[in-house]
PDB file of C-alpha atoms in Angstrom:
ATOM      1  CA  UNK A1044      97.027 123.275 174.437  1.00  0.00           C
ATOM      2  CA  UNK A1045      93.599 121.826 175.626  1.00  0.00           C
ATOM      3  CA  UNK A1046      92.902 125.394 177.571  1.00  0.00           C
ATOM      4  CA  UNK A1047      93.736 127.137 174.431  1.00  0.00           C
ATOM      5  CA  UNK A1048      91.527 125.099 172.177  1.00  0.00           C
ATOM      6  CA  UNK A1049      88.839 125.645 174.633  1.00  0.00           C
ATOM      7  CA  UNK A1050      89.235 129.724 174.826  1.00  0.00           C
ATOM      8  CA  UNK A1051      89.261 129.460 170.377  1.00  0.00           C
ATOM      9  CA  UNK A1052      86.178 127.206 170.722  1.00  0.00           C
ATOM     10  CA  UNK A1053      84.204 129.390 173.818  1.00  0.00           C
ATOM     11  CA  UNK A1054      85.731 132.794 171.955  1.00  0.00           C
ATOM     12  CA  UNK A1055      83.902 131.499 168.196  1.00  0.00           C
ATOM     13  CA  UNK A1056      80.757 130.964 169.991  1.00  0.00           C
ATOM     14  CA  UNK A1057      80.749 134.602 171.415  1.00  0.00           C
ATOM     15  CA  UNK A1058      79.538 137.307 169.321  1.00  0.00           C
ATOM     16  CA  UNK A1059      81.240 139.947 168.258  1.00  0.00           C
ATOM     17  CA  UNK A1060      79.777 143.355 168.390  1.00  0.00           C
ATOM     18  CA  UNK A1061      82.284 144.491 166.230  1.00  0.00           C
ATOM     19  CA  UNK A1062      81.938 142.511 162.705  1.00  0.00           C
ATOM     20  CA  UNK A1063      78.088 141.244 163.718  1.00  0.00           C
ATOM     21  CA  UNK A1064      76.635 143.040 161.254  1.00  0.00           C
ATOM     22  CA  UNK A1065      78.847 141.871 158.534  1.00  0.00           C
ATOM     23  CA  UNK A1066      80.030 138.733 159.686  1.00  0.00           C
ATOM     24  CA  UNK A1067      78.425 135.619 158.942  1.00  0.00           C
ATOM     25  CA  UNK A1068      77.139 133.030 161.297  1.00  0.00           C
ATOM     26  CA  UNK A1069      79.189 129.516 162.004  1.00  0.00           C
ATOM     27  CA  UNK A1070      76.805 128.068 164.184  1.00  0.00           C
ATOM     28  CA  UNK A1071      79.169 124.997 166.011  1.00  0.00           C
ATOM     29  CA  UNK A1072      76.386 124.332 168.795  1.00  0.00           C
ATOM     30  CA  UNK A1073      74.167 123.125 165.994  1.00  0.00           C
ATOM     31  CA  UNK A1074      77.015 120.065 164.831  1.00  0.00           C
ATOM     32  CA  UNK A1075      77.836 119.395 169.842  1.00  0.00           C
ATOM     33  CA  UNK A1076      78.204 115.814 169.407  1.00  0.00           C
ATOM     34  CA  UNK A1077      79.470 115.846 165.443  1.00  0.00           C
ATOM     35  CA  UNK A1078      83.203 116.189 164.787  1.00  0.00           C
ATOM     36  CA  UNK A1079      83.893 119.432 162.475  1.00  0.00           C
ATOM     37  CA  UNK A1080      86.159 119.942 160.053  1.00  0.00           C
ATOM     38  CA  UNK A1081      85.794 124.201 159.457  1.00  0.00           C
ATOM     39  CA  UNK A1082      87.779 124.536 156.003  1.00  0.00           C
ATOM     40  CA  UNK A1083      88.444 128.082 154.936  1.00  0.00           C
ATOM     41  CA  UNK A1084      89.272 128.581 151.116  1.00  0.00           C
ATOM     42  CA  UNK A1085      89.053 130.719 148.008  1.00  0.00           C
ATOM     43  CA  UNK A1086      88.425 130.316 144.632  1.00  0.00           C
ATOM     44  CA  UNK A1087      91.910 131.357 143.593  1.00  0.00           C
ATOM     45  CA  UNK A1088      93.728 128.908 145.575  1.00  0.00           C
ATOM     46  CA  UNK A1089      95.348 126.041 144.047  1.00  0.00           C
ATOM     47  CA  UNK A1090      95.690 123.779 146.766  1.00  0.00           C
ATOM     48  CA  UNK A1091      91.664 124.465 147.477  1.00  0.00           C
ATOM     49  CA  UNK A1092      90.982 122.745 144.096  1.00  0.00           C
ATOM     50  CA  UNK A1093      93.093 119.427 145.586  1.00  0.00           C
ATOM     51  CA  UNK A1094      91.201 119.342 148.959  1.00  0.00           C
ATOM     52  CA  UNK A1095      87.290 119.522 147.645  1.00  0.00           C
ATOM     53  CA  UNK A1096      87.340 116.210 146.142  1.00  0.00           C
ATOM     54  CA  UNK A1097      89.179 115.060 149.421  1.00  0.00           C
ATOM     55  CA  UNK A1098      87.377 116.545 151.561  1.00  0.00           C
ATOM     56  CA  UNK A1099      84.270 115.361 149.741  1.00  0.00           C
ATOM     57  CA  UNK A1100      85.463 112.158 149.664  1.00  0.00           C
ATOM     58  CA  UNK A1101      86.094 112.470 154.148  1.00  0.00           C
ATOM     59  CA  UNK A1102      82.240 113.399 154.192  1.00  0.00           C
ATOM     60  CA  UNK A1103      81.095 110.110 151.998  1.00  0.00           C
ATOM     61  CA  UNK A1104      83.616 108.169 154.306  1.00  0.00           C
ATOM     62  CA  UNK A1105      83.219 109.591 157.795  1.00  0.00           C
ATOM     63  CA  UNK A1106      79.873 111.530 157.954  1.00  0.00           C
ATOM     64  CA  UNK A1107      77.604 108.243 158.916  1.00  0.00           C
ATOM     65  CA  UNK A1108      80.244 108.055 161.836  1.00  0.00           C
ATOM     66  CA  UNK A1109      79.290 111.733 162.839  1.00  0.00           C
ATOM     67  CA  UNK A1110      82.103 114.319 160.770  1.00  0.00           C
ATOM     68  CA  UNK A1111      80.285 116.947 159.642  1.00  0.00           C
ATOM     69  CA  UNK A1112      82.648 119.514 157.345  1.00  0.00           C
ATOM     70  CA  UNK A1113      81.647 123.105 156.989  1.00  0.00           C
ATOM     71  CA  UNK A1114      83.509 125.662 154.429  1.00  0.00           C
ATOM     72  CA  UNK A1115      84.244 129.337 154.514  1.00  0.00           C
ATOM     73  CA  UNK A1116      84.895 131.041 151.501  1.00  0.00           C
ATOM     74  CA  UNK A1117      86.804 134.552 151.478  1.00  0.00           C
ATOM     75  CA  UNK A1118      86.309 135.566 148.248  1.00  0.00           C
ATOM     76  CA  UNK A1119      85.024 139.340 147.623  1.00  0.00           C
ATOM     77  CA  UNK A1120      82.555 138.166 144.480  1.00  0.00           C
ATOM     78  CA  UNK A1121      80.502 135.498 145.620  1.00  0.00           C
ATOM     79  CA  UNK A1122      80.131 134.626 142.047  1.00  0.00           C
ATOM     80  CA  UNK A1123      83.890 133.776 141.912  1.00  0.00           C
ATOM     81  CA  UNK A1124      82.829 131.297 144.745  1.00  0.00           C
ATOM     82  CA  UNK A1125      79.418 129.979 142.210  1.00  0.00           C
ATOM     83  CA  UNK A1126      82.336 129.495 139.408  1.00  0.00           C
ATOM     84  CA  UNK A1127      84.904 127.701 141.171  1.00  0.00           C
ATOM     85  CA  UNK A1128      81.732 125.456 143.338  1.00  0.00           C
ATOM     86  CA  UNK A1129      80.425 124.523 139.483  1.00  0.00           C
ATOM     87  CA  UNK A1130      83.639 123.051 138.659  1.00  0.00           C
ATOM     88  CA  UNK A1131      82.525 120.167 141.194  1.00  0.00           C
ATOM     89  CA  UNK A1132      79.179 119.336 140.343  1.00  0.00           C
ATOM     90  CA  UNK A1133      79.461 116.372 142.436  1.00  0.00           C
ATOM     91  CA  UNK A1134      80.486 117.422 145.540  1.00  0.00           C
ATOM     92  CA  UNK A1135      77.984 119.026 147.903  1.00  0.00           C
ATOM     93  CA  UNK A1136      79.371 120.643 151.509  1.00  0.00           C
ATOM     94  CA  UNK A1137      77.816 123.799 152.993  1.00  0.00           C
ATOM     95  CA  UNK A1138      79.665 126.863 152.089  1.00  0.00           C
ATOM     96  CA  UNK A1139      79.405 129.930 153.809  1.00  0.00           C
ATOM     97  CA  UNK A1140      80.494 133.222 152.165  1.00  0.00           C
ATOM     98  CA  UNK A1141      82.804 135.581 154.326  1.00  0.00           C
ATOM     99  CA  UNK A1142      83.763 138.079 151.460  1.00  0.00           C
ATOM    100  CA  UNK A1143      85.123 140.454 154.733  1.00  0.00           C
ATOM    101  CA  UNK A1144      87.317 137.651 156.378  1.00  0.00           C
ATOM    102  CA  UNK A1145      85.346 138.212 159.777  1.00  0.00           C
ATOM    103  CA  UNK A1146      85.236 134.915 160.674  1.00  0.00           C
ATOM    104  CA  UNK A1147      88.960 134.199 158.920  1.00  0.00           C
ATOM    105  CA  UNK A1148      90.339 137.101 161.108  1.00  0.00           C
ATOM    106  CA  UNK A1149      88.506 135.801 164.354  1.00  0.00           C
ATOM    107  CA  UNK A1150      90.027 131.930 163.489  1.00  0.00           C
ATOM    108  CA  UNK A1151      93.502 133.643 162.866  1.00  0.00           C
ATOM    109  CA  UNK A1152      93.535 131.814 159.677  1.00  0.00           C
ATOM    110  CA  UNK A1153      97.079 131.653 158.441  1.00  0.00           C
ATOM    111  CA  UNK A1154      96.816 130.672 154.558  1.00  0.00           C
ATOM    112  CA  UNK A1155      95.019 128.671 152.276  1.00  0.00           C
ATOM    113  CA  UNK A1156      93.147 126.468 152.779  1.00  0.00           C
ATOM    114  CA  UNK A1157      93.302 126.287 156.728  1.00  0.00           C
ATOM    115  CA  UNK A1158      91.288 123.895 158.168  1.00  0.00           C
ATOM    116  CA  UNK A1159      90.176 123.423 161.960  1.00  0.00           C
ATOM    117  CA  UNK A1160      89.229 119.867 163.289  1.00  0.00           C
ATOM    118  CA  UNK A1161      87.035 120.003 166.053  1.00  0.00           C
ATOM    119  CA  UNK A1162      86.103 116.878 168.357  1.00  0.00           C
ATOM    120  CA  UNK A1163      82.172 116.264 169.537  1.00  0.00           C
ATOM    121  CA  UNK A1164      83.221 118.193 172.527  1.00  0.00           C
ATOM    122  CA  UNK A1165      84.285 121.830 170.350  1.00  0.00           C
ATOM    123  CA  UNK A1166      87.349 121.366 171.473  1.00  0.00           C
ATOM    124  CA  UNK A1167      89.967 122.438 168.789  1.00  0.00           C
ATOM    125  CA  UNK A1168      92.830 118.746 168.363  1.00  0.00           C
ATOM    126  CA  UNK A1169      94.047 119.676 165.067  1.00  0.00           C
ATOM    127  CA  UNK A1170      95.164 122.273 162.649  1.00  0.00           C
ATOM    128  CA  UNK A1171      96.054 121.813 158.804  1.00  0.00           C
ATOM    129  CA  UNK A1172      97.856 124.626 156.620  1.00  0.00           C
ATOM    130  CA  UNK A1173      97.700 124.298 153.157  1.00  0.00           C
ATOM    131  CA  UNK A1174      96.765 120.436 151.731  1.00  0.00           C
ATOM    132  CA  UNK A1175      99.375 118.815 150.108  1.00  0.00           C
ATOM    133  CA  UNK A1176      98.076 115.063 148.695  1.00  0.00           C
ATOM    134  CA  UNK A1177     100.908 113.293 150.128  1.00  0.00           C
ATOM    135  CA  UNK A1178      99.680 114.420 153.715  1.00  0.00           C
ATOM    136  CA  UNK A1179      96.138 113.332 153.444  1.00  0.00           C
ATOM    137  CA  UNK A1180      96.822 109.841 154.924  1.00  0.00           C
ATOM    138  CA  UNK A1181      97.722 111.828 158.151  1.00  0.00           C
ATOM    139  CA  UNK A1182      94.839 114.247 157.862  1.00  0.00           C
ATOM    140  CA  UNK A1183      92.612 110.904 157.261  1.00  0.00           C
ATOM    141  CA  UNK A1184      94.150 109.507 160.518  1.00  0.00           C
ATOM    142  CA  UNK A1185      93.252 112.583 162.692  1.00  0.00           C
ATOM    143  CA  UNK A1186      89.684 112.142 161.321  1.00  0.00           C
ATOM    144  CA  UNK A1187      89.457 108.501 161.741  1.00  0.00           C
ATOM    145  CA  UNK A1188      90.429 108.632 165.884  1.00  0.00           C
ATOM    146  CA  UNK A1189      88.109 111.502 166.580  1.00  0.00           C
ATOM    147  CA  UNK A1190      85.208 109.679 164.909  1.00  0.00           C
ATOM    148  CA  UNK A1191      85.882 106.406 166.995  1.00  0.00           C
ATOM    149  CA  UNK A1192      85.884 108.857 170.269  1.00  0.00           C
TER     150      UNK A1192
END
């Protein structure tokens, strides 16, 4: 598992010739030293509208003690993206748009939301599919031992 999570982590940092001109840039050197949650959603997704207050809620709780949690959208119309992000005035996490799924193809995403939690190392320790509320004392608990690390 650790040699895997090191080839996803080394193979993200690599280019790719094939989507760079339409891909956007994830930039995990920038957060060496942070631990990352990388949460891919879409304004259509149910379960997405449950995990932004969460997840906003993770960055108020954990961010002082180094999380750091980056989204990727997938919608086509970015402005589907601007409608859904209004709906939560309050809650401010970087967003970046992937309307071709480059990135969610090259993270092998696997439904929505799918987030990736990343230690200071890069190294990938934990997965989450979908976000069901009565699971987020277990996602909290993942978060919580990586920041004390």
């Amino acid at each position: 598992m650790k040699l895997a999570g090191a080839l996803l982590v080394i193979s993200l940092l690599i280019p790719s010739a094939a989507h760079s001109s339409e891909m956007p840039s994830l930039d995990l050197d920038k957060h060496r030293g942070k631990v990352v949650i990388v949460d891919f959603w879409a304004s259509w997704c149910a379960p997405c509208r449950q995990s932004f207050p969460w997840m906003s809620e993770m960055s108020r709780k954990y961010g002082p003690n180094g999380l750091v949690i980056l989204t990727v959208n997938l919608d086509k119309d970015p402005q589907l993206a601007d409608e859904f992000l209004s709906e939560f005035p309050q809650i401010h996490l970087p967003v970046i748009h992937d309307p071709s799924a480059g990135l969610a193809m090259k993270w092998k995403v696997q439904g929505m939301p799918y987030s990736f939690l990343l230690d200071r190392e890069g190294k990938l320790r934990h997965t989450h599919r979908g976000f069901r509320s009565d699971e987020t004392a277990e996602y909290e608990r993942h978060i919580a031992e990586l920041t004390r690390e």
